[in-house]
Each structure stands twice: as C-alpha cells, then as structure tokens.
Coordinates of C-alpha atoms in Angstrom, one line a residue:
Chain P
M1 CA 0.0 0.0 0.0
K2 CA 2.7 2.4 1.0
K3 CA 4.7 1.4 -2.1
E4 CA 1.8 2.0 -4.3
F5 CA 1.3 5.4 -2.8
K6 CA 4.9 6.2 -3.3
N7 CA 4.6 5.1 -7.0
I8 CA 1.6 7.3 -7.6
F9 CA 3.4 10.2 -5.9
Q10 CA 6.4 9.6 -8.1
I11 CA 4.2 9.6 -11.2
L12 CA 2.5 12.8 -10.1
V13 CA 5.8 14.5 -9.6
I14 CA 7.1 13.4 -13.0
A15 CA 3.8 14.5 -14.7
L16 CA 4.0 17.9 -13.0
A17 CA 7.7 18.3 -14.0
L18 CA 6.8 17.3 -17.5
S19 CA 4.0 19.8 -17.8
I20 CA 6.2 22.6 -16.4
T21 CA 9.0 21.8 -18.9
A22 CA 6.4 21.6 -21.7
C23 CA 5.2 25.1 -20.7
K24 CA 8.7 26.3 -20.5
K25 CA 9.6 24.9 -23.9
K26 CA 6.6 26.7 -25.4
D27 CA 7.7 29.9 -23.9
D28 CA 11.3 29.3 -25.0
N29 CA 10.1 28.8 -28.6
H30 CA 8.1 31.9 -28.5
N31 CA 11.0 33.9 -27.1
H32 CA 13.2 32.4 -29.7
D33 CA 10.9 33.3 -32.6
T34 CA 10.3 36.9 -31.9
P35 CA 13.7 38.5 -32.0
T36 CA 14.4 37.5 -35.7
P37 CA 11.3 37.8 -37.7
Q38 CA 11.9 36.8 -41.4
Q39 CA 9.8 39.1 -43.5
P40 CA 8.8 37.6 -46.9
G41 CA 10.4 39.0 -50.0
E42 CA 9.6 39.5 -53.7
T43 CA 11.2 38.4 -56.9
E44 CA 10.8 38.8 -60.6
I45 CA 11.2 36.4 -63.5
H46 CA 12.0 38.2 -66.8
L47 CA 11.1 36.1 -69.8
E48 CA 12.9 37.8 -72.7
N49 CA 12.5 36.5 -76.3
R50 CA 15.9 35.9 -77.9
I51 CA 17.3 34.1 -80.9
G52 CA 20.7 33.1 -79.7
N53 CA 22.4 36.3 -78.5
L54 CA 20.1 38.6 -80.4
K55 CA 16.8 40.1 -79.3
F56 CA 13.8 38.7 -81.0
Y57 CA 11.4 40.9 -82.8
L58 CA 8.0 40.2 -84.3
N59 CA 7.9 40.7 -88.1
E60 CA 11.6 40.0 -88.5
S61 CA 12.8 37.1 -90.6
Y62 CA 14.7 34.3 -88.9
V63 CA 16.0 31.0 -90.3
N64 CA 14.8 28.0 -88.4
E65 CA 16.5 24.6 -88.0
N66 CA 14.9 23.3 -91.2
G67 CA 16.4 26.2 -93.2
D68 CA 13.2 28.0 -93.7
S69 CA 12.8 31.7 -93.3
V70 CA 10.0 32.4 -90.8
K71 CA 8.5 35.7 -89.6
F72 CA 6.3 35.7 -86.5
T73 CA 3.4 38.0 -86.2
M74 CA 2.3 36.6 -82.9
F75 CA 4.0 34.7 -80.1
N76 CA 2.0 34.3 -76.9
Y77 CA 2.1 31.6 -74.3
Y78 CA 1.0 30.7 -70.8
V79 CA 3.2 29.8 -67.9
S80 CA 1.8 28.8 -64.5
N81 CA 2.0 26.8 -61.3
F82 CA 5.3 28.3 -60.1
E83 CA 7.3 26.6 -57.3
F84 CA 10.6 28.1 -56.0
I85 CA 13.0 25.4 -55.0
K86 CA 14.8 26.0 -51.7
E87 CA 18.4 25.2 -50.9
D88 CA 17.4 22.0 -49.1
G89 CA 15.3 20.7 -52.1
S90 CA 11.9 21.5 -50.6
S91 CA 9.9 24.1 -52.4
Y92 CA 7.6 27.1 -51.9
V93 CA 4.5 26.8 -54.0
V94 CA 3.1 30.1 -55.3
P95 CA -0.6 30.3 -54.4
K96 CA -3.2 29.5 -57.1
D97 CA -4.6 33.0 -57.2
S98 CA -1.3 34.5 -58.4
C99 CA 0.4 31.8 -60.4
Y100 CA -1.0 32.2 -64.0
F101 CA 0.8 34.4 -66.5
L102 CA 0.1 35.1 -70.2
V103 CA 3.3 36.3 -71.9
K104 CA 3.0 38.1 -75.2
A105 CA 5.8 39.1 -77.6
N106 CA 4.1 42.4 -78.3
D107 CA 3.7 43.4 -74.6
M108 CA 6.9 44.0 -72.7
E109 CA 5.2 44.2 -69.4
S110 CA 3.7 40.8 -69.7
Q111 CA 7.3 39.4 -69.9
E112 CA 8.0 40.5 -66.3
L113 CA 6.4 38.1 -63.9
H114 CA 6.1 39.4 -60.4
F115 CA 6.0 37.3 -57.2
K116 CA 5.2 38.6 -53.8
N117 CA 5.2 37.2 -50.3
I118 CA 7.9 34.6 -50.9
P119 CA 9.2 33.2 -47.6
A120 CA 12.7 34.7 -47.0
G121 CA 15.5 32.2 -47.7
K122 CA 17.9 30.8 -50.2
Y123 CA 16.6 29.3 -53.4
K124 CA 18.4 27.3 -56.1
G125 CA 15.8 27.1 -58.8
V126 CA 12.2 27.4 -60.0
R127 CA 9.7 25.0 -61.5
F128 CA 6.6 25.8 -63.5
I129 CA 4.6 24.6 -66.5
I130 CA 4.1 25.9 -70.0
G131 CA 0.4 25.9 -70.2
V132 CA -2.6 25.9 -67.8
D133 CA -3.2 22.9 -65.5
S134 CA -6.2 20.6 -66.0
L135 CA -7.9 21.6 -62.8
K136 CA -8.1 25.3 -63.9
S137 CA -8.9 24.3 -67.5
A138 CA -12.1 22.7 -66.1
A139 CA -12.9 25.2 -63.4
P140 CA -16.2 27.1 -63.1
L141 CA -16.1 30.4 -65.0
E142 CA -16.2 32.6 -61.9
Q143 CA -12.8 31.1 -60.9
R144 CA -11.2 32.1 -64.2
T145 CA -10.1 35.7 -63.7
G146 CA -7.4 37.9 -65.1
V147 CA -5.5 36.2 -67.9
L148 CA -7.8 33.2 -67.7
D149 CA -11.0 35.2 -68.3
P150 CA -12.2 33.8 -71.7
A151 CA -13.6 37.2 -72.8
T152 CA -10.8 39.6 -71.6
G153 CA -7.5 38.3 -70.4
A154 CA -7.5 35.1 -72.3
Q155 CA -9.0 36.6 -75.5
G156 CA -7.7 34.6 -78.4
M157 CA -6.1 32.0 -76.1
Y158 CA -9.4 30.2 -75.3
W159 CA -11.2 27.6 -77.4
S160 CA -15.0 28.0 -77.4
W161 CA -15.6 24.5 -78.7
N162 CA -13.1 22.5 -76.8
T163 CA -12.5 22.8 -73.1
G164 CA -9.2 24.4 -72.2
Y165 CA -6.8 27.1 -73.2
I166 CA -4.3 27.6 -76.1
F167 CA -1.0 27.2 -74.3
V168 CA 1.2 28.5 -77.0
K169 CA -0.1 30.6 -80.0
A170 CA 2.5 31.3 -82.7
E171 CA 1.4 32.8 -86.0
G172 CA 3.4 34.2 -88.9
T173 CA 4.5 33.7 -92.4
C174 CA 7.0 31.7 -94.4
P175 CA 7.6 32.2 -98.2
G176 CA 7.5 28.4 -98.8
I177 CA 3.9 28.1 -97.5
P178 CA 1.5 28.1 -100.5
D179 CA -0.2 31.3 -101.6
S180 CA -3.6 29.7 -101.0
L181 CA -2.8 30.0 -97.3
Q182 CA -1.3 33.5 -97.8
N183 CA 2.1 32.0 -96.8
K184 CA 0.7 31.9 -93.2
F185 CA 1.5 29.4 -90.5
K186 CA -0.7 29.1 -87.4
Y187 CA 0.2 27.0 -84.4
H188 CA -2.4 27.0 -81.7
I189 CA -1.1 24.4 -79.2
G190 CA -3.2 23.4 -76.2
L191 CA -4.8 20.2 -74.8
F192 CA -4.4 19.5 -71.1
G193 CA -5.0 15.7 -71.2
G194 CA -8.7 15.5 -71.0
Y195 CA -11.1 15.4 -68.1
S196 CA -13.1 12.2 -68.1
T197 CA -11.4 10.5 -71.1
P198 CA -7.7 11.0 -71.5
T199 CA -6.4 12.8 -74.6
I200 CA -3.1 14.3 -75.6
N201 CA -1.4 16.2 -72.7
N202 CA 0.7 19.1 -74.0
I203 CA 1.4 20.6 -70.6
K204 CA 5.2 20.9 -70.3
K205 CA 7.0 20.9 -67.0
V206 CA 10.0 23.2 -66.8
E207 CA 12.7 23.2 -64.1
L208 CA 15.4 25.9 -64.2
L209 CA 18.3 25.7 -61.8
F210 CA 20.3 28.9 -61.1
G211 CA 23.6 27.1 -60.6
Q212 CA 23.9 29.1 -57.3
N213 CA 21.7 29.9 -54.4
I214 CA 19.9 33.2 -54.6
E215 CA 18.6 35.0 -51.5
I216 CA 15.1 36.4 -51.3
K217 CA 14.2 38.6 -48.4
S218 CA 12.4 41.8 -47.7
T219 CA 15.5 43.9 -48.5
K220 CA 16.6 41.9 -51.5
K221 CA 14.5 41.4 -54.7
P222 CA 16.4 39.4 -57.2
N223 CA 15.5 39.4 -60.9
I224 CA 15.7 36.0 -62.6
H225 CA 16.5 36.7 -66.2
C226 CA 15.6 34.0 -68.7
Y227 CA 15.8 33.8 -72.5
V228 CA 13.0 32.4 -74.5
N229 CA 13.7 31.2 -78.1
P230 CA 10.6 31.0 -80.2
L231 CA 12.5 29.0 -82.9
E232 CA 12.8 26.1 -80.4
M233 CA 9.3 25.0 -81.5
F234 CA 10.8 23.9 -84.8
K235 CA 13.6 21.8 -83.4
T236 CA 14.7 19.1 -80.9
P237 CA 13.6 16.5 -80.8
T238 CA 11.9 16.9 -84.2
T239 CA 13.2 19.2 -86.9
F240 CA 9.9 20.6 -88.1
D241 CA 9.0 21.7 -91.6
V242 CA 6.5 24.6 -91.5
K243 CA 5.8 24.2 -95.2
A244 CA 4.5 20.6 -94.7
Q245 CA 2.2 21.5 -91.8
P246 CA 1.5 25.2 -91.7
V247 CA -1.6 24.9 -89.5
I248 CA -1.8 22.9 -86.3
M249 CA -4.5 23.3 -83.7
A250 CA -6.2 20.6 -81.6
S251 CA -4.7 17.6 -83.5
P252 CA -2.2 14.8 -82.8
A253 CA 0.5 16.9 -84.6
S254 CA 0.3 19.4 -81.7
K255 CA 2.4 17.0 -79.6
T256 CA 5.4 17.4 -82.0
I257 CA 5.4 21.2 -81.5
A258 CA 4.8 21.0 -77.8
D259 CA 7.6 18.4 -77.3
N260 CA 9.8 20.8 -79.3
Y261 CA 9.0 24.0 -77.3
A262 CA 9.3 22.2 -73.9
D263 CA 12.9 23.5 -73.7
M264 CA 12.4 27.0 -75.2
I265 CA 12.8 28.8 -71.8
K266 CA 16.4 28.8 -70.4
F267 CA 17.8 30.5 -67.3
D268 CA 20.5 33.0 -68.1
H269 CA 21.5 35.1 -65.1
I270 CA 20.4 36.9 -61.9
H271 CA 20.5 40.6 -61.3
Chain N
M1 CA -105.5 45.3 -41.6
K2 CA -105.3 42.8 -44.3
K3 CA -104.2 45.5 -46.5
N4 CA -101.7 46.5 -44.0
H5 CA -100.6 43.0 -43.6
K6 CA -100.3 42.7 -47.3
A7 CA -98.4 45.9 -47.3
I8 CA -96.1 44.6 -44.6
C9 CA -95.8 41.4 -46.6
I10 CA -95.0 43.3 -49.7
N11 CA -92.6 45.4 -47.7
H12 CA -91.2 42.4 -46.2
T13 CA -90.7 40.7 -49.6
L14 CA -89.4 43.9 -50.9
F15 CA -87.1 44.2 -48.0
K16 CA -85.9 40.6 -48.5
G17 CA -85.4 41.4 -52.2
V18 CA -83.4 44.4 -51.4
V19 CA -81.3 42.6 -48.9
V20 CA -80.7 39.8 -51.3
F21 CA -79.9 42.3 -54.0
F22 CA -77.4 44.0 -51.8
L23 CA -76.0 40.8 -50.7
I24 CA -75.5 39.8 -54.3
L25 CA -73.9 43.2 -55.0
I26 CA -71.6 42.9 -52.0
W27 CA -70.8 39.4 -52.9
G28 CA -70.2 40.5 -56.5
C29 CA -68.1 43.3 -55.3
K30 CA -66.3 41.1 -53.0
K31 CA -65.7 38.6 -55.8
E32 CA -64.5 41.4 -58.0
T33 CA -62.2 42.8 -55.3
Q34 CA -60.9 39.3 -54.8
N35 CA -60.2 39.1 -58.5
E36 CA -58.5 42.4 -58.4
T37 CA -56.1 41.6 -55.6
P38 CA -53.2 39.9 -57.2
N39 CA -52.8 36.2 -56.4
P40 CA -50.6 35.8 -53.5
P41 CA -47.1 35.8 -55.1
V42 CA -45.9 32.4 -55.8
P43 CA -42.5 32.0 -54.0
F44 CA -39.7 31.8 -56.6
Q45 CA -38.6 28.2 -57.0
G46 CA -34.9 27.9 -57.5
F47 CA -33.0 24.8 -58.3
Y48 CA -34.3 21.5 -56.9
Q49 CA -33.2 17.9 -57.1
P50 CA -36.0 15.6 -58.4
E51 CA -36.1 12.6 -56.1
H52 CA -35.7 10.0 -58.8
F53 CA -32.8 11.7 -60.5
P54 CA -29.1 10.9 -59.7
S55 CA -27.1 13.7 -58.0
S56 CA -26.1 16.5 -60.3
E57 CA -22.8 16.6 -62.1
Q58 CA -22.1 20.2 -62.7
P59 CA -19.9 22.3 -60.3
F60 CA -22.1 25.4 -61.2
D61 CA -23.2 27.2 -58.1
V62 CA -27.0 27.1 -58.3
S63 CA -27.5 28.3 -54.7
K64 CA -27.2 31.9 -56.0
I65 CA -30.1 31.6 -58.4
N66 CA -32.9 34.0 -57.3
E67 CA -35.7 35.8 -59.0
K68 CA -33.5 38.7 -60.2
S69 CA -30.6 36.7 -61.5
F70 CA -33.0 34.3 -63.2
A71 CA -34.9 37.3 -64.8
L72 CA -31.6 38.7 -66.1
G73 CA -30.6 35.3 -67.6
K74 CA -34.0 35.1 -69.2
R75 CA -33.8 38.5 -70.8
L76 CA -30.3 37.7 -72.2
F77 CA -31.5 34.4 -73.5
Y78 CA -34.2 36.0 -75.6
D79 CA -32.2 39.2 -76.6
P80 CA -30.9 39.3 -80.1
I81 CA -28.2 41.8 -79.2
L82 CA -26.2 38.8 -78.3
S83 CA -25.7 38.3 -82.1
R84 CA -23.5 40.5 -84.3
D85 CA -26.3 42.1 -86.2
S86 CA -29.0 41.8 -83.5
T87 CA -31.0 39.3 -85.6
I88 CA -31.0 36.1 -83.5
S89 CA -31.1 35.3 -79.9
C90 CA -30.4 32.0 -78.0
G91 CA -34.1 31.4 -78.2
S92 CA -34.1 31.5 -82.0
C93 CA -32.5 28.1 -82.2
H94 CA -33.7 26.8 -78.8
I95 CA -37.5 27.1 -78.9
Q96 CA -39.4 26.2 -75.8
A97 CA -42.3 24.5 -77.6
S98 CA -39.7 22.2 -79.2
A99 CA -38.0 21.4 -75.9
F100 CA -35.6 24.2 -76.7
T101 CA -34.5 22.8 -80.1
Q102 CA -34.8 24.4 -83.5
H103 CA -37.8 22.5 -84.8
G104 CA -37.7 21.4 -88.5
H105 CA -34.1 22.3 -89.0
D106 CA -31.7 19.4 -89.6
V107 CA -28.7 21.6 -88.7
S108 CA -28.7 25.0 -86.9
H109 CA -29.7 27.9 -89.0
G110 CA -27.7 30.9 -87.8
I111 CA -26.7 34.4 -88.7
D112 CA -26.8 35.6 -92.4
D113 CA -28.8 32.4 -93.1
L114 CA -25.6 30.4 -92.6
L115 CA -25.9 26.7 -91.6
G116 CA -24.0 24.9 -88.9
R117 CA -23.2 21.3 -89.2
R118 CA -25.1 19.8 -86.3
N119 CA -28.6 19.6 -85.1
A120 CA -29.4 22.0 -82.1
L121 CA -29.6 19.9 -78.9
P122 CA -32.5 20.4 -76.5
I123 CA -31.7 22.5 -73.3
Q124 CA -33.0 20.4 -70.4
N125 CA -31.6 18.9 -67.2
L126 CA -28.2 20.6 -67.8
M127 CA -27.0 20.2 -64.2
W128 CA -27.0 16.4 -64.7
Q129 CA -24.7 16.5 -67.7
K130 CA -21.1 15.6 -67.5
N131 CA -20.3 17.6 -70.6
F132 CA -22.0 19.4 -73.4
L133 CA -22.5 19.5 -77.2
W134 CA -22.6 16.5 -79.5
D135 CA -18.9 15.9 -79.0
G136 CA -18.7 16.7 -75.3
G137 CA -16.2 19.4 -76.0
I138 CA -17.4 21.7 -73.2
L139 CA -17.3 20.7 -69.5
N140 CA -19.0 23.7 -67.8
L141 CA -22.6 24.7 -68.2
E142 CA -21.9 28.4 -68.1
L143 CA -19.2 28.2 -70.8
V144 CA -21.4 26.5 -73.4
A145 CA -23.0 29.7 -74.6
I146 CA -19.6 31.1 -75.7
N147 CA -19.6 28.5 -78.4
A148 CA -22.8 29.6 -80.0
I149 CA -22.2 33.3 -79.4
T150 CA -18.8 33.4 -81.0
S151 CA -19.4 30.8 -83.8
P152 CA -19.2 32.6 -87.2
V153 CA -22.2 30.5 -88.4
E154 CA -24.3 31.0 -85.3
M155 CA -24.3 34.4 -83.6
D156 CA -20.9 35.6 -84.7
E157 CA -20.4 38.2 -81.9
S158 CA -17.6 38.7 -79.4
L159 CA -18.1 38.7 -75.7
L160 CA -16.5 42.1 -75.3
N161 CA -18.8 43.7 -77.9
I162 CA -21.8 42.3 -76.1
V163 CA -20.6 43.7 -72.8
E164 CA -20.3 47.2 -74.5
K165 CA -23.8 46.8 -75.9
L166 CA -25.2 45.8 -72.5
K167 CA -23.5 48.8 -70.8
R168 CA -25.1 51.2 -73.3
S169 CA -28.5 49.6 -72.7
K170 CA -31.1 51.4 -70.6
V171 CA -32.3 48.3 -68.8
Y172 CA -29.3 46.1 -68.3
P173 CA -27.2 48.1 -65.8
Q174 CA -30.1 48.1 -63.3
M175 CA -30.8 44.4 -64.0
F176 CA -27.2 43.5 -63.4
K177 CA -27.3 45.5 -60.2
E178 CA -30.4 43.7 -59.0
A179 CA -29.0 40.3 -59.9
F180 CA -25.4 40.7 -58.7
G181 CA -25.4 43.6 -56.2
N182 CA -23.5 46.0 -58.3
E183 CA -23.9 47.6 -61.7
E184 CA -20.6 46.4 -63.2
I185 CA -21.3 44.4 -66.3
T186 CA -18.9 41.7 -67.2
S187 CA -19.0 38.8 -69.6
T188 CA -18.6 36.4 -66.7
K189 CA -21.7 37.8 -65.0
M190 CA -23.6 37.6 -68.3
L191 CA -22.6 34.0 -68.9
V192 CA -23.3 33.0 -65.3
A193 CA -26.8 34.7 -65.5
L194 CA -27.6 32.7 -68.7
G195 CA -26.5 29.7 -66.8
Y196 CA -28.8 30.5 -63.9
F197 CA -31.7 30.7 -66.3
M198 CA -30.9 27.5 -68.1
A199 CA -30.0 25.5 -65.0
L200 CA -33.7 25.7 -64.0
F201 CA -34.8 24.0 -67.2
I202 CA -35.6 20.8 -65.3
S203 CA -37.8 18.4 -67.1
D204 CA -39.2 15.9 -64.5
K205 CA -42.9 16.1 -65.0
S206 CA -43.6 13.8 -67.9
K207 CA -46.0 10.9 -67.6
Y208 CA -43.0 8.6 -67.2
D209 CA -42.0 10.7 -64.1
E210 CA -45.5 10.5 -62.7
V211 CA -45.5 6.7 -63.1
K212 CA -42.2 6.6 -61.3
R213 CA -43.7 8.7 -58.5
G214 CA -46.6 6.2 -58.4
K215 CA -49.1 8.9 -59.5
A216 CA -50.0 7.5 -62.9
Q217 CA -50.0 4.3 -64.8
F218 CA -48.8 3.4 -68.3
T219 CA -51.5 2.2 -70.7
E220 CA -51.1 -1.4 -71.9
Q221 CA -49.3 -0.2 -75.1
E222 CA -47.0 2.1 -73.2
Q223 CA -46.1 -0.7 -70.8
R224 CA -45.3 -3.0 -73.7
G225 CA -43.2 -0.3 -75.2
Y226 CA -41.4 0.3 -71.9
N227 CA -40.6 -3.4 -71.6
L228 CA -39.2 -3.4 -75.2
F229 CA -37.3 -0.2 -74.4
K230 CA -35.7 -1.8 -71.4
Q231 CA -34.8 -4.8 -73.4
H232 CA -33.4 -3.1 -76.5
C233 CA -32.5 0.6 -75.7
E234 CA -31.8 1.1 -72.1
T235 CA -28.1 0.2 -72.2
C236 CA -27.3 3.5 -73.9
H237 CA -30.4 5.5 -73.1
K238 CA -30.2 4.9 -69.4
E239 CA -33.0 5.9 -67.1
P240 CA -34.0 8.3 -65.7
L241 CA -32.1 10.8 -67.8
F242 CA -32.3 8.5 -70.8
T243 CA -28.7 8.7 -71.7
D244 CA -25.6 7.1 -70.3
Q245 CA -23.6 10.1 -71.5
S246 CA -21.3 8.0 -73.5
F247 CA -20.1 8.6 -77.1
R248 CA -21.1 6.1 -79.6
N249 CA -21.3 5.5 -83.3
N250 CA -24.8 4.3 -84.3
G251 CA -24.0 3.5 -87.9
V252 CA -25.6 6.4 -89.7
Q253 CA -22.4 7.6 -91.4
H254 CA -19.6 6.1 -93.4
F255 CA -17.4 9.1 -94.0
F256 CA -16.3 11.5 -91.4
T257 CA -14.9 14.3 -93.5
I258 CA -17.4 17.0 -92.5
D259 CA -17.7 15.9 -88.9
K260 CA -15.4 13.6 -86.9
G261 CA -17.6 13.9 -83.8
R262 CA -15.9 12.9 -80.5
Y263 CA -12.6 12.4 -82.2
E264 CA -12.3 16.2 -82.6
I265 CA -12.1 16.4 -78.8
S266 CA -10.5 13.2 -77.7
L267 CA -8.1 12.8 -80.7
I268 CA -8.3 9.0 -80.0
S269 CA -8.3 6.9 -83.1
G270 CA -11.5 5.0 -83.2
D271 CA -13.6 7.9 -81.9
E272 CA -14.3 9.1 -85.4
G273 CA -18.0 9.4 -86.0
K274 CA -19.0 8.9 -82.3
F275 CA -21.5 11.3 -80.8
K276 CA -23.0 11.8 -77.4
V277 CA -26.0 9.5 -76.7
P278 CA -28.8 12.1 -76.6
S279 CA -31.5 12.0 -73.9
L280 CA -34.9 10.8 -75.1
R281 CA -36.8 13.1 -72.8
N282 CA -39.2 15.3 -74.8
I283 CA -38.2 13.5 -78.0
E284 CA -41.7 13.9 -79.3
F285 CA -41.0 17.6 -79.7
T286 CA -37.4 17.6 -81.0
A287 CA -37.5 16.2 -84.6
P288 CA -35.5 15.9 -86.7
F289 CA -33.2 13.4 -85.2
M290 CA -29.5 12.4 -85.0
H291 CA -26.5 14.8 -84.8
D292 CA -27.1 15.9 -88.4
G293 CA -30.9 15.8 -88.2
R294 CA -31.1 13.2 -90.9
F295 CA -34.3 11.4 -89.7
P296 CA -37.6 13.4 -89.7
S297 CA -39.6 11.0 -87.5
L298 CA -39.3 8.6 -84.7
M299 CA -40.4 5.7 -87.0
D300 CA -37.4 6.6 -89.3
V301 CA -35.1 6.3 -86.3
L302 CA -36.5 2.9 -85.3
N303 CA -36.3 1.7 -88.9
H304 CA -32.7 2.7 -88.9
Y305 CA -32.0 0.6 -85.8
S306 CA -34.0 -2.4 -87.1
D307 CA -32.8 -2.4 -90.7
G308 CA -30.7 0.6 -91.7
I309 CA -27.6 0.1 -89.7
Q310 CA -24.5 -0.6 -91.8
N311 CA -21.4 -2.1 -90.4
Y312 CA -19.5 1.1 -90.9
T313 CA -16.2 2.0 -89.4
N314 CA -16.3 2.4 -85.5
L315 CA -19.9 1.0 -85.3
D316 CA -20.9 0.4 -81.7
P317 CA -20.5 -3.3 -80.9
L318 CA -24.0 -3.3 -79.4
L319 CA -25.5 -2.5 -82.8
I320 CA -23.6 -5.0 -85.0
N321 CA -26.7 -7.3 -85.1
K322 CA -29.1 -4.3 -85.4
I323 CA -32.1 -4.3 -83.2
P324 CA -34.8 -6.7 -84.3
L325 CA -38.2 -5.0 -84.0
N326 CA -41.4 -5.6 -85.9
S327 CA -43.7 -2.8 -86.8
Q328 CA -46.1 -3.4 -83.8
E329 CA -43.1 -3.3 -81.5
K330 CA -42.0 0.0 -83.0
Q331 CA -45.4 1.4 -82.5
D332 CA -45.3 0.3 -78.9
I333 CA -41.9 1.8 -78.3
I334 CA -43.0 5.1 -79.8
S335 CA -46.0 5.0 -77.5
F336 CA -43.7 4.7 -74.6
L337 CA -41.4 7.4 -75.8
K338 CA -44.3 9.8 -75.8
T339 CA -44.7 9.3 -72.1
L340 CA -41.4 11.2 -71.9
S341 CA -43.1 14.3 -73.1
D342 CA -43.2 16.9 -70.4
F343 CA -45.9 19.4 -71.3
T344 CA -45.5 21.2 -68.0
F345 CA -41.9 22.0 -69.0
I346 CA -42.6 23.1 -72.6
R347 CA -45.4 25.3 -71.4
D348 CA -43.8 26.7 -68.3
K349 CA -44.4 30.4 -68.3
R350 CA -41.2 31.0 -66.3
F351 CA -39.2 29.9 -69.4
S352 CA -41.3 31.4 -72.2
E353 CA -40.3 34.4 -74.3
F354 CA -43.7 36.1 -74.0

C-alpha cells in the first residue's frame, strides 16, 4: 500500500515536472521566434525573347532549323503553377490566385512576372509549367479571372468549342507556304490531357536551376533573367517543316510542336 | 289590416329582395375585389433535385439563383443583341415548344442564313450533364453559350462587344445591379446569368416521371413499349435521364470528312463518328433526329435501328446485329417514348419568351 502510494506520488511529480517543462519549452520557442522575424520577399522572372544572342522581334525574318525563313506576327504563351526550389530541395508553391501568366511578344510588361510574399530564404531554382493545368482548365467560369477570363485576359487563347486554353499561340509567315494560305502558319497548341477521357497532354514541365543559391528577403529582390527562343518549337527532338504542316491546332500533330518547345525557356542570369 | 298585412308582406318581400340584391352586390363586389387583388405571389422556386434523378454533375453554383438573377438570364437568352447584327437570340434556335431545339431544322440555322453542321440539342436537365454539345467538348454549363455566341455561323459576336452593348442599354445596368449587387457588367456575369436561367430547365414532370412517382399508370401499349425499351434501348439511353452520357457511333455515317464527332475532342483513333448519346426526354418535340438531323420522324429512327444500320467504321459493338423489331413493337416503343413528353416543361411560363 505504501509502495503503491509512493509510486503514484512519483508519477505525479514526473507529470508535474513534464507539464512545467512543456510550458517552458513553449515559452522558449516563443521567445526564440520573436527576435528575428523573417519578412517575406519579392522576386521577378524576366522572360525575354531571344534568338541566340540577339533580341527577338515580331515581323523580322529568322531562319529555323529546317532552313526556312520564318517571320512571327504573334508569339503568346501561358506559364503557370510556379514553385521556388529551396536550398534543401523543398519548395515554396506560389498560391493558385497568383500563379498564372500570359506572356505576349508584343507586350513587354507581360514578360516580367512578379512574385510577392515569398518566404525569406535561399533558393536554387524554379519549377513551372508551360500551359494551364487541367484543374483550372475545367474550373467554373467565376474562378477564371485575369489572364484566364475567356472574354478579356485570355482573349484569343481560349477555345470556345473545346474545353481548355491555347498554351502557345504562334502565327506568322514563311515564303515556302502556299499562296492559297497567304504564306501563313498558325500553331495553336493546347490540350491538357482530357477530363473524363484522357487525350493528348501538352502541358510541359520546366525546371530551371540557377547554378547558385539566390537569397530572397524583404530587402533583396532578385531578378531572374531567362531567355525564350521561339524557334525552339521547330527543333529538338523533331526538326519541323513549317511548309509541310502550316496549320496545327487541336490535333495529334500538336504534340510534336509541344515536345519541341518544352525547352524554349532557359535560365541565363540573376541581377 | 289585411291590406296592412299585405303591405307589410310586400314590404317584407321587398325588404328581402333588397337585402338579397345588396348581398349579391356585395358578394359580387367582394368577388371582384378578390379578383383584383393579385394572387398571393408564388414564391420563386430555385434549383431542386428531383427525387428519382441521380445527383447533379455540374460544379455550377445554383445556390445563387434568385428571382432577379434568373430574370436577367431570361432577358439575355431572348435578346438578339447577343448576335452580331441583332437578328438572332439564343431562343431563335432553342424554342421552348420544341423542348428548346430548332424544330424542323436538320442543322442549326444561324446568322446571315448560314448553316451549322449539327442539329441543335435540347436544353434540359443541364445540371446532370457531365459535358455538353454532341462531341462533349465543353465541360462547364456556363461556358457552353460562348460556343454559339462566337461561332461565325451562329451568332458571330464577341463577348467584349456584347458587354459594350449591355453597358449602353437602358435596362441592363439596373438588372445586373439587382442580380449581382452592383452595376458592373462583365462577360462572366452575363454567362453566369444565362447559366442561372438554363439551370432551372428541369424536365421531370412527364407521364413517365408520374409513373415513377406512383401517381400515374402506363397504358397497356405504353407498358409493352417500356418493356421493349428496357430490353433493347436502355443500355445507352439509361433511365431516368435516358442517356448514359457515353459517345457512340450508331452506324448512320460512313465518311467523317465533315464531322469527326468525339474524335475532334479526344483525338483518340476509333472515336471518329462517335457522338454523345442524346437524352430521349421530350423526344416527341425535337424532330429531326441524330447529330445531323437526318431522320424526320421517330419511326425513321427505329427503322434505322432495325434495318438501316450498316457495319460502318467504328460502329458500336452493341449494334452489330441491329435491333430486331417488328412494326407493332416499333409502335409500342413510340407510344412509350411519348410518355417522356413533359408538357409542364414546354409550357412553363417562367421559361417562355412572352
């Protein structure tokens, strides 16, 4: 009986001690957190169109991999679902409400992507997709705002007859394309893989590593400068002949162009 | 005294007469006043789930449908300013008396007398659809209208132009305010309002539905037709929506040059010439039939299934042996199909133009 009592007493003492340390620990943590608050920071990704070392311009002639002279009149594309990769390999996922961008060759501002409220820290890269994810492609209209609004932001990048967005829209001319088509090429590449029945999925994942850690914090706003080469859509893995297929929209051939442009965005430098 | 008595009697009778006269007058007046007072307002009925239907498929938020947003949707549905030259409205090709199809037209007849390539589908029970149009190309109820509005052979108008026209209108800013709480007019609001209107096109009051509710009985012929239907048709035209929402090729077409059907969306080889199995509800009102409106009558359709099917490319395996039906059986099936006619729906004042 006495022994039992002693045991209970011991347990009580231990429990009390534990609860005190637990409280203390909590306090400790609290005290530890407050002195060094890490304010979130901002960053920018600059997507500049370039052909090699030269700036890219609409309505200028460029020779593609197949040796054809092509002139773009339009080069628009979506990038979305950004994730910044931390030093330790984990990542910060940009919230859905601010992760969709429509980049247009004729709109310099659209080529600067702004990110706010990024947790302070060191980052070694960024991941995103070229295109719009399937969930958003099938979302109710009221959840499609800004660049995803079919009538305004996404004008010309939305198919009215087939669910989903045009991920990359490239139009222009090539002298080798027949006069009956006014020498025009039109590539409207979309398709997110289908909702109930699977179809072609042209969403392309991109991962760009900076080759160094960049610091993002409230007092430091790095600019991640990338080069985008529109001619990539005509090469690797498939050297593409615009004369043979001047118009591609929602068709199996769209995969060839999408596979080609998957590597059109390359990281260049930080400033 | 006698005279007096008589006089009293006369007076009495006269008095009675007068009283009755006044009573009649009062009663008359009362009746009249009763007539004049408007019927107690019928409370607005929003979206509801018929008890014998499966749960709805669309993520569209029907909880926001109210009298005002419904009224805005209705006005837009019947307003030709949604077309480029203000000649046609949604209601032009989707006529209520024909269960919101374009009766008598094999393919849609749009702006500038241009023709589409497919038969206008009925608008009914949209909330239970997984996807829309003959090829299932559109997933969201509120996005379907963009197709008809922007199609060069249908309404040929841009959403932005419509927004400008609506802003200039004398009535719409107020209607948008009443429906959405502020005057700002956007294409999203316009499409959502159209969706609110169409989401209430619920057809669940046909004789078939009443039979299912235990409130009516099939005639002998209808019952024979129903039995045959369950034996031969129900796999694809699944009750109670009368479609399994799959895409099938029913052997009407050999070449797919003009219209590849589901293939245009899925890009899966073998889907050429497949089209959405249409609902059979209100089929009595929606002639002509098939995606290209090739059959003018229900008998033509049944003759196709019993004798006309050819073993064309991608023919549905269920139809390889055709559907053996004699002419009495066809009559019986048609008699059953007419129990799917919902007169309450096609005459519902809430949905009608005038």
